[in-house]
XYZ file of N, CA and C in Angstrom:
183
model
N 90.524 59.481 101.343
C 91.230 60.510 101.704
C 91.517 61.068 100.956
N 91.891 62.518 101.869
C 91.629 64.158 101.092
C 93.014 64.157 99.667
N 92.576 64.559 98.419
C 93.823 64.353 97.154
C 94.866 65.444 97.501
N 95.012 66.412 98.718
C 96.193 67.109 99.261
C 96.608 66.671 100.309
N 96.353 65.354 100.697
C 96.458 65.158 102.510
C 97.716 64.712 102.618
N 98.620 64.271 101.681
C 99.944 64.000 102.223
C 101.087 65.566 101.949
N 100.490 66.851 101.104
C 101.098 67.703 101.391
C 101.222 68.797 102.629
N 99.719 68.405 103.104
C 99.292 69.005 104.260
C 99.741 68.289 105.759
N 99.670 66.905 105.957
C 100.533 66.403 107.062
C 101.786 67.434 106.880
N 102.764 67.691 105.415
C 103.781 67.921 106.141
C 103.671 69.371 106.740
N 103.139 69.694 106.451
C 102.530 71.520 106.890
C 101.980 72.192 108.355
N 101.895 70.923 108.708
C 101.212 70.853 110.399
C 101.713 72.014 111.322
N 100.972 72.766 111.384
C 101.585 73.716 112.362
C 101.052 72.864 114.216
N 102.502 72.606 114.741
C 101.659 72.377 116.146
C 101.164 73.330 116.904
N 100.295 72.944 117.857
C 99.545 73.370 118.596
C 100.021 74.823 119.918
N 101.055 73.408 120.498
C 101.610 74.506 121.265
C 102.653 76.349 120.074
N 102.400 76.135 118.663
C 103.010 77.396 118.474
C 101.908 77.377 118.327
N 101.175 77.887 118.734
C 99.706 78.585 118.175
C 99.767 80.135 118.684
N 100.546 80.351 120.086
C 100.398 81.963 120.337
C 102.262 82.659 119.702
N 102.440 82.030 119.074
C 103.857 82.971 118.557
C 102.768 82.732 116.782
N 102.251 81.847 116.245
C 101.535 81.989 115.341
C 100.759 83.298 114.879
N 100.032 83.446 116.178
C 98.766 84.390 116.224
C 98.838 85.830 116.712
N 100.978 85.560 117.456
C 101.591 87.066 117.272
C 102.066 87.743 116.542
N 102.131 87.464 115.316
C 102.453 87.334 113.745
C 101.437 88.777 113.387
N 102.077 89.578 112.661
C 101.355 90.767 112.249
C 100.766 90.773 111.355
N 101.094 89.808 110.279
C 100.057 88.996 109.578
C 98.729 88.346 109.271
N 98.902 87.724 109.894
C 98.418 86.018 109.643
C 97.227 86.541 111.115
N 96.072 86.274 110.422
C 94.824 86.684 111.539
C 93.607 85.118 111.206
N 94.576 83.805 110.855
C 93.842 82.727 111.022
C 94.654 81.422 111.220
N 94.203 80.116 111.352
C 94.642 79.231 111.092
C 93.923 78.312 111.278
N 94.156 77.327 109.806
C 93.534 76.115 109.869
C 93.666 75.016 111.477
N 92.645 75.165 112.121
C 92.298 73.467 112.904
C 92.773 72.402 112.919
N 92.002 71.914 111.974
C 91.860 70.764 111.267
C 91.400 70.009 112.201
N 91.839 68.929 112.467
C 91.839 67.745 114.015
C 91.615 68.324 115.648
N 91.845 69.496 116.097
C 92.038 69.969 117.083
C 90.235 70.243 117.034
N 89.541 70.288 116.599
C 88.279 70.858 116.474
C 87.697 69.991 117.187
N 88.045 68.589 117.770
C 87.514 67.418 117.815
C 88.130 67.685 119.412
N 89.000 68.007 119.652
C 89.338 67.483 120.815
C 89.705 68.927 121.448
N 88.705 68.728 122.650
C 88.233 70.332 123.344
C 89.367 70.820 123.544
N 90.694 70.196 124.582
C 91.712 70.850 124.809
C 92.516 70.960 124.030
N 92.412 70.576 122.753
C 93.601 71.546 121.971
C 92.685 72.704 121.574
N 91.475 72.659 121.165
C 90.684 73.914 120.191
C 90.858 75.117 122.114
N 90.586 74.471 122.755
C 90.592 75.592 124.224
C 92.507 76.316 123.825
N 93.012 75.403 123.780
C 94.726 75.964 123.959
C 94.140 77.009 121.897
N 94.345 76.225 121.527
C 93.857 77.451 119.831
C 93.422 78.559 120.444
N 92.463 78.842 121.179
C 91.571 79.342 121.320
C 91.977 80.840 122.143
N 92.329 80.506 122.858
C 93.418 81.371 123.906
C 94.383 82.115 123.851
N 94.888 81.098 122.841
C 96.236 81.935 122.319
C 95.350 83.352 121.343
N 94.543 82.886 120.376
C 94.362 83.647 119.613
C 93.551 84.914 120.639
N 93.351 84.486 121.321
C 92.583 85.869 122.730
C 93.505 86.346 123.094
N 94.297 85.637 123.379
C 95.410 86.402 124.319
C 96.059 87.494 122.767
N 96.651 86.790 121.952
C 96.864 87.508 120.754
C 96.391 88.977 120.378
N 95.326 88.863 119.906
C 94.218 90.290 120.090
C 94.338 91.109 121.568
N 93.927 90.271 122.425
C 94.259 91.299 123.276
C 95.308 92.676 123.595
N 96.532 91.839 123.125
C 98.024 92.011 123.098
C 98.056 93.541 122.217
N 96.925 92.950 121.091
C 96.933 93.939 120.055
C 96.429 95.263 120.387
N 95.445 94.740 120.431
C 93.953 95.935 121.364
C 95.169 96.814 122.174
N 96.055 96.363 122.979
C 96.692 97.318 123.977
C 97.874 97.563 123.726
N 98.474 96.910 122.612
C 99.495 97.651 121.675
C 98.783 98.947 121.051
N 97.678 99.459 120.578
C 97.633 99.733 119.312
C 96.538 101.127 120.476
N 96.356 101.397 122.263
C 96.056 101.899 122.575
C 96.808 103.180 123.054
């Protein structure tokens, strides 16, 4: 087990919050942990990040 596992388990971000996370201006990434092993969860995170990037690009033009 990881040395800091208890710490990280307290601060895991639900995948449902990925859209809000990536909408923040000073956040440019996320630690996805176990979601990388689940195609559905990984796709949801990727989609949220992609939409946030598209929105940021549209806002800057």
